[in-house]
Amino acid sequence: MDPVIFDCAASLGRVAVSGLATFVGVVAILRLSGARTLAKLNQFDFVITIALGSIFASTVLSTSVTIAEGLAATIVLVGLQWSITKLSVLSPRFRQIVTTAPELLFYQGAFQERTMQRARVTRDELRSATRDSSIGSMADVAAMVLESDGTISIIPHTKVGDGEVVPPREQE
């Protein structure tokens, strides 16, 4: 019968040492890679985060993955993430490929229905985001924008300025 709860002290020791070493290594790699690695997540960052979690778990729990292999895989993924973000800063075309452009969901009292349908955002979600921003009325909102990280930015009439940061409206 396979041991379900406890196998032996050596395997527990291996998991403890592997977990500690992998944790320290991953934290060091992420620290070296800069704040962008841990910023709000776009789709690409989300995939990298899931993959890093999988590598971490495999390194800690699997006897077939060494600490060195786990850290090497972490370096590869963080390096890939760094390279892609660097390229997206240097190349607007590349940035369009790897990130989602902000989308205008509400503008000057009008819900942008086609954009909302495409983004799968409901009026109730926009009202909820408005309440979360401590705004009591949609009449006080100049624009609502779905950002590339999935958050909804709200620009009240009192802060709209010249509107330079508001994405273009959908065409009717």
PDB file of C-alpha atoms in Angstrom:
ATOM      1  CA  MET A   1       0.000   0.000   0.000  1.00  0.00           C
ATOM      2  CA  ASP A   2       1.290   3.467  -0.913  1.00  0.00           C
ATOM      3  CA  PRO A   3       1.843   5.796   2.003  1.00  0.00           C
ATOM      4  CA  VAL A   4      -0.687   8.606   1.770  1.00  0.00           C
ATOM      5  CA  ILE A   5       0.113  10.733   4.812  1.00  0.00           C
ATOM      6  CA  PHE A   6       3.769   9.997   5.589  1.00  0.00           C
ATOM      7  CA  ASP A   7       6.499   8.220   3.642  1.00  0.00           C
ATOM      8  CA  CYS A   8       9.720   8.912   5.501  1.00  0.00           C
ATOM      9  CA  ALA A   9      11.605  11.688   7.223  1.00  0.00           C
ATOM     10  CA  ALA A  10      14.079  11.919   4.336  1.00  0.00           C
ATOM     11  CA  SER A  11      11.342  12.847   1.853  1.00  0.00           C
ATOM     12  CA  LEU A  12       9.969  15.481   4.243  1.00  0.00           C
ATOM     13  CA  GLY A  13      13.471  16.872   4.678  1.00  0.00           C
ATOM     14  CA  ARG A  14      13.963  16.982   0.911  1.00  0.00           C
ATOM     15  CA  VAL A  15      10.697  18.909   0.458  1.00  0.00           C
ATOM     16  CA  ALA A  16      11.653  21.353   3.245  1.00  0.00           C
ATOM     17  CA  VAL A  17      15.142  22.012   1.841  1.00  0.00           C
ATOM     18  CA  SER A  18      13.885  22.148  -1.738  1.00  0.00           C
ATOM     19  CA  GLY A  19      11.024  24.472  -0.771  1.00  0.00           C
ATOM     20  CA  LEU A  20      13.289  26.855   1.118  1.00  0.00           C
ATOM     21  CA  ALA A  21      15.999  26.916  -1.564  1.00  0.00           C
ATOM     22  CA  THR A  22      13.493  27.327  -4.398  1.00  0.00           C
ATOM     23  CA  PHE A  23      11.640  30.078  -2.547  1.00  0.00           C
ATOM     24  CA  VAL A  24      14.845  32.027  -1.874  1.00  0.00           C
ATOM     25  CA  GLY A  25      15.975  31.534  -5.483  1.00  0.00           C
ATOM     26  CA  VAL A  26      12.648  32.612  -7.015  1.00  0.00           C
ATOM     27  CA  VAL A  27      12.435  35.684  -4.753  1.00  0.00           C
ATOM     28  CA  ALA A  28      16.010  36.641  -5.726  1.00  0.00           C
ATOM     29  CA  ILE A  29      15.264  36.214  -9.446  1.00  0.00           C
ATOM     30  CA  LEU A  30      12.058  38.266  -9.189  1.00  0.00           C
ATOM     31  CA  ARG A  31      13.865  40.951  -7.184  1.00  0.00           C
ATOM     32  CA  LEU A  32      16.538  41.213  -9.884  1.00  0.00           C
ATOM     33  CA  SER A  33      13.950  41.346 -12.666  1.00  0.00           C
ATOM     34  CA  GLY A  34      12.331  44.527 -11.325  1.00  0.00           C
ATOM     35  CA  ALA A  35       8.899  45.716 -10.264  1.00  0.00           C
ATOM     36  CA  ARG A  36       7.333  45.193 -13.712  1.00  0.00           C
ATOM     37  CA  THR A  37       7.370  41.419 -13.183  1.00  0.00           C
ATOM     38  CA  LEU A  38       4.958  41.790 -10.273  1.00  0.00           C
ATOM     39  CA  ALA A  39       2.835  44.663 -11.594  1.00  0.00           C
ATOM     40  CA  LYS A  40      -0.847  44.336 -12.406  1.00  0.00           C
ATOM     41  CA  LEU A  41      -1.225  41.445 -14.771  1.00  0.00           C
ATOM     42  CA  ASN A  42      -2.106  41.487 -18.446  1.00  0.00           C
ATOM     43  CA  GLN A  43      -2.824  38.181 -20.202  1.00  0.00           C
ATOM     44  CA  PHE A  44       0.835  37.456 -20.907  1.00  0.00           C
ATOM     45  CA  ASP A  45       1.887  38.218 -17.322  1.00  0.00           C
ATOM     46  CA  PHE A  46      -0.895  35.959 -16.046  1.00  0.00           C
ATOM     47  CA  VAL A  47       0.408  33.012 -18.094  1.00  0.00           C
ATOM     48  CA  ILE A  48       3.946  33.627 -16.823  1.00  0.00           C
ATOM     49  CA  THR A  49       2.661  33.739 -13.234  1.00  0.00           C
ATOM     50  CA  ILE A  50       0.818  30.425 -13.612  1.00  0.00           C
ATOM     51  CA  ALA A  51       3.889  28.827 -15.208  1.00  0.00           C
ATOM     52  CA  LEU A  52       6.141  30.118 -12.406  1.00  0.00           C
ATOM     53  CA  GLY A  53       3.771  28.623  -9.829  1.00  0.00           C
ATOM     54  CA  SER A  54       3.834  25.293 -11.629  1.00  0.00           C
ATOM     55  CA  ILE A  55       7.629  25.317 -11.790  1.00  0.00           C
ATOM     56  CA  PHE A  56       7.826  26.202  -8.101  1.00  0.00           C
ATOM     57  CA  ALA A  57       5.481  23.363  -7.122  1.00  0.00           C
ATOM     58  CA  SER A  58       7.248  20.841  -9.343  1.00  0.00           C
ATOM     59  CA  THR A  59      10.651  21.817  -7.980  1.00  0.00           C
ATOM     60  CA  VAL A  60       9.515  21.533  -4.383  1.00  0.00           C
ATOM     61  CA  LEU A  61       7.466  18.337  -4.656  1.00  0.00           C
ATOM     62  CA  SER A  62       8.861  16.308  -7.539  1.00  0.00           C
ATOM     63  CA  THR A  63      11.972  14.221  -7.040  1.00  0.00           C
ATOM     64  CA  SER A  64      12.538  14.271 -10.803  1.00  0.00           C
ATOM     65  CA  VAL A  65      13.070  18.073 -10.893  1.00  0.00           C
ATOM     66  CA  THR A  66      16.227  19.394  -9.252  1.00  0.00           C
ATOM     67  CA  ILE A  67      16.483  22.790  -7.595  1.00  0.00           C
ATOM     68  CA  ALA A  68      18.927  23.869 -10.318  1.00  0.00           C
ATOM     69  CA  GLU A  69      16.458  22.829 -13.046  1.00  0.00           C
ATOM     70  CA  GLY A  70      13.613  24.671 -11.334  1.00  0.00           C
ATOM     71  CA  LEU A  71      15.670  27.832 -10.947  1.00  0.00           C
ATOM     72  CA  ALA A  72      16.874  27.573 -14.557  1.00  0.00           C
ATOM     73  CA  ALA A  73      13.260  27.314 -15.740  1.00  0.00           C
ATOM     74  CA  THR A  74      12.375  30.314 -13.564  1.00  0.00           C
ATOM     75  CA  ILE A  75      15.223  32.325 -15.099  1.00  0.00           C
ATOM     76  CA  VAL A  76      14.036  31.384 -18.601  1.00  0.00           C
ATOM     77  CA  LEU A  77      10.441  32.496 -17.898  1.00  0.00           C
ATOM     78  CA  VAL A  78      11.423  35.717 -16.133  1.00  0.00           C
ATOM     79  CA  GLY A  79      13.898  36.414 -18.951  1.00  0.00           C
ATOM     80  CA  LEU A  80      11.151  35.818 -21.505  1.00  0.00           C
ATOM     81  CA  GLN A  81       8.817  38.151 -19.633  1.00  0.00           C
ATOM     82  CA  TRP A  82      11.567  40.803 -19.394  1.00  0.00           C
ATOM     83  CA  SER A  83      12.370  40.474 -23.114  1.00  0.00           C
ATOM     84  CA  ILE A  84       8.751  40.769 -24.172  1.00  0.00           C
ATOM     85  CA  THR A  85       8.136  43.825 -21.995  1.00  0.00           C
ATOM     86  CA  LYS A  86      11.363  45.420 -23.273  1.00  0.00           C
ATOM     87  CA  LEU A  87      10.330  44.772 -26.888  1.00  0.00           C
ATOM     88  CA  SER A  88       6.875  46.185 -26.221  1.00  0.00           C
ATOM     89  CA  VAL A  89       8.458  49.394 -24.927  1.00  0.00           C
ATOM     90  CA  LEU A  90      10.683  49.679 -28.003  1.00  0.00           C
ATOM     91  CA  SER A  91       8.164  48.640 -30.663  1.00  0.00           C
ATOM     92  CA  PRO A  92       4.580  49.957 -30.789  1.00  0.00           C
ATOM     93  CA  ARG A  93       3.665  47.222 -33.300  1.00  0.00           C
ATOM     94  CA  PHE A  94       4.970  44.486 -30.997  1.00  0.00           C
ATOM     95  CA  ARG A  95       3.128  46.119 -28.067  1.00  0.00           C
ATOM     96  CA  GLN A  96      -0.134  45.870 -30.052  1.00  0.00           C
ATOM     97  CA  ILE A  97       0.460  42.145 -30.530  1.00  0.00           C
ATOM     98  CA  VAL A  98       1.168  41.269 -26.882  1.00  0.00           C
ATOM     99  CA  THR A  99      -1.136  43.658 -25.014  1.00  0.00           C
ATOM    100  CA  THR A 100      -4.783  44.544 -25.249  1.00  0.00           C
ATOM    101  CA  ALA A 101      -5.561  48.173 -26.018  1.00  0.00           C
ATOM    102  CA  PRO A 102      -7.709  50.073 -23.511  1.00  0.00           C
ATOM    103  CA  GLU A 103     -11.388  50.154 -24.481  1.00  0.00           C
ATOM    104  CA  LEU A 104     -13.897  52.912 -23.805  1.00  0.00           C
ATOM    105  CA  LEU A 105     -16.948  51.406 -22.061  1.00  0.00           C
ATOM    106  CA  PHE A 106     -18.844  54.543 -21.065  1.00  0.00           C
ATOM    107  CA  TYR A 107     -18.527  58.074 -22.398  1.00  0.00           C
ATOM    108  CA  GLN A 108     -20.409  61.288 -21.590  1.00  0.00           C
ATOM    109  CA  GLY A 109     -23.513  59.560 -20.259  1.00  0.00           C
ATOM    110  CA  ALA A 110     -23.666  56.787 -22.873  1.00  0.00           C
ATOM    111  CA  PHE A 111     -22.796  53.133 -22.433  1.00  0.00           C
ATOM    112  CA  GLN A 112     -20.690  51.960 -25.375  1.00  0.00           C
ATOM    113  CA  GLU A 113     -22.793  48.838 -25.958  1.00  0.00           C
ATOM    114  CA  ARG A 114     -20.789  47.204 -28.768  1.00  0.00           C
ATOM    115  CA  THR A 115     -17.549  47.638 -26.870  1.00  0.00           C
ATOM    116  CA  MET A 116     -19.188  46.317 -23.699  1.00  0.00           C
ATOM    117  CA  GLN A 117     -20.486  43.231 -25.545  1.00  0.00           C
ATOM    118  CA  ARG A 118     -17.089  42.572 -27.126  1.00  0.00           C
ATOM    119  CA  ALA A 119     -15.391  42.975 -23.723  1.00  0.00           C
ATOM    120  CA  ARG A 120     -18.143  40.965 -21.968  1.00  0.00           C
ATOM    121  CA  VAL A 121     -18.794  43.738 -19.437  1.00  0.00           C
ATOM    122  CA  THR A 122     -22.291  44.465 -18.132  1.00  0.00           C
ATOM    123  CA  ARG A 123     -23.904  47.718 -17.059  1.00  0.00           C
ATOM    124  CA  ASP A 124     -24.141  46.308 -13.537  1.00  0.00           C
ATOM    125  CA  GLU A 125     -20.370  45.757 -13.470  1.00  0.00           C
ATOM    126  CA  LEU A 126     -19.807  49.361 -14.536  1.00  0.00           C
ATOM    127  CA  ARG A 127     -22.202  50.604 -11.866  1.00  0.00           C
ATOM    128  CA  SER A 128     -20.368  48.471  -9.305  1.00  0.00           C
ATOM    129  CA  ALA A 129     -17.009  49.917 -10.396  1.00  0.00           C
ATOM    130  CA  THR A 130     -18.526  53.388 -10.053  1.00  0.00           C
ATOM    131  CA  ARG A 131     -19.583  52.646  -6.478  1.00  0.00           C
ATOM    132  CA  ASP A 132     -16.121  51.199  -5.745  1.00  0.00           C
ATOM    133  CA  SER A 133     -14.696  54.571  -6.824  1.00  0.00           C
ATOM    134  CA  SER A 134     -16.980  56.339  -4.314  1.00  0.00           C
ATOM    135  CA  ILE A 135     -18.985  57.978  -7.081  1.00  0.00           C
ATOM    136  CA  GLY A 136     -22.707  58.036  -6.372  1.00  0.00           C
ATOM    137  CA  SER A 137     -24.081  58.732  -9.838  1.00  0.00           C
ATOM    138  CA  MET A 138     -23.252  57.771 -13.407  1.00  0.00           C
ATOM    139  CA  ALA A 139     -24.001  61.417 -14.230  1.00  0.00           C
ATOM    140  CA  ASP A 140     -20.727  62.290 -12.463  1.00  0.00           C
ATOM    141  CA  VAL A 141     -18.736  59.956 -14.738  1.00  0.00           C
ATOM    142  CA  ALA A 142     -17.156  61.340 -17.908  1.00  0.00           C
ATOM    143  CA  ALA A 143     -15.597  58.063 -19.057  1.00  0.00           C
ATOM    144  CA  MET A 144     -14.973  54.465 -18.031  1.00  0.00           C
ATOM    145  CA  VAL A 145     -12.115  52.537 -19.595  1.00  0.00           C
ATOM    146  CA  LEU A 146     -11.363  48.811 -19.561  1.00  0.00           C
ATOM    147  CA  GLU A 147      -7.580  48.711 -19.128  1.00  0.00           C
ATOM    148  CA  SER A 148      -5.261  46.056 -20.543  1.00  0.00           C
ATOM    149  CA  ASP A 149      -4.930  44.440 -17.099  1.00  0.00           C
ATOM    150  CA  GLY A 150      -8.712  44.024 -16.805  1.00  0.00           C
ATOM    151  CA  THR A 151      -9.301  46.854 -14.348  1.00  0.00           C
ATOM    152  CA  ILE A 152     -11.881  49.534 -15.021  1.00  0.00           C
ATOM    153  CA  SER A 153     -10.644  53.116 -14.762  1.00  0.00           C
ATOM    154  CA  ILE A 154     -13.191  55.800 -14.019  1.00  0.00           C
ATOM    155  CA  ILE A 155     -12.663  59.412 -15.008  1.00  0.00           C
ATOM    156  CA  PRO A 156     -15.116  61.753 -13.279  1.00  0.00           C
ATOM    157  CA  HIS A 157     -16.225  64.955 -15.003  1.00  0.00           C
ATOM    158  CA  THR A 158     -14.257  66.945 -12.432  1.00  0.00           C
ATOM    159  CA  LYS A 159     -10.979  65.310 -13.558  1.00  0.00           C
ATOM    160  CA  VAL A 160     -11.434  64.850 -17.310  1.00  0.00           C
ATOM    161  CA  GLY A 161      -9.093  67.687 -18.312  1.00  0.00           C
ATOM    162  CA  ASP A 162      -8.522  67.763 -22.072  1.00  0.00           C
ATOM    163  CA  GLY A 163      -9.530  64.094 -22.402  1.00  0.00           C
ATOM    164  CA  GLU A 164      -6.153  63.155 -23.861  1.00  0.00           C
ATOM    165  CA  VAL A 165      -6.007  59.814 -22.022  1.00  0.00           C
ATOM    166  CA  VAL A 166      -9.509  58.700 -23.002  1.00  0.00           C
ATOM    167  CA  PRO A 167      -9.470  56.082 -25.805  1.00  0.00           C
ATOM    168  CA  PRO A 168     -11.516  56.858 -28.930  1.00  0.00           C
ATOM    169  CA  ARG A 169     -15.262  56.197 -28.862  1.00  0.00           C
ATOM    170  CA  GLU A 170     -16.813  53.350 -30.824  1.00  0.00           C
ATOM    171  CA  GLN A 171     -18.257  54.380 -34.164  1.00  0.00           C
ATOM    172  CA  GLU A 172     -22.031  54.011 -34.432  1.00  0.00           C
TER     173      GLU A 172
END
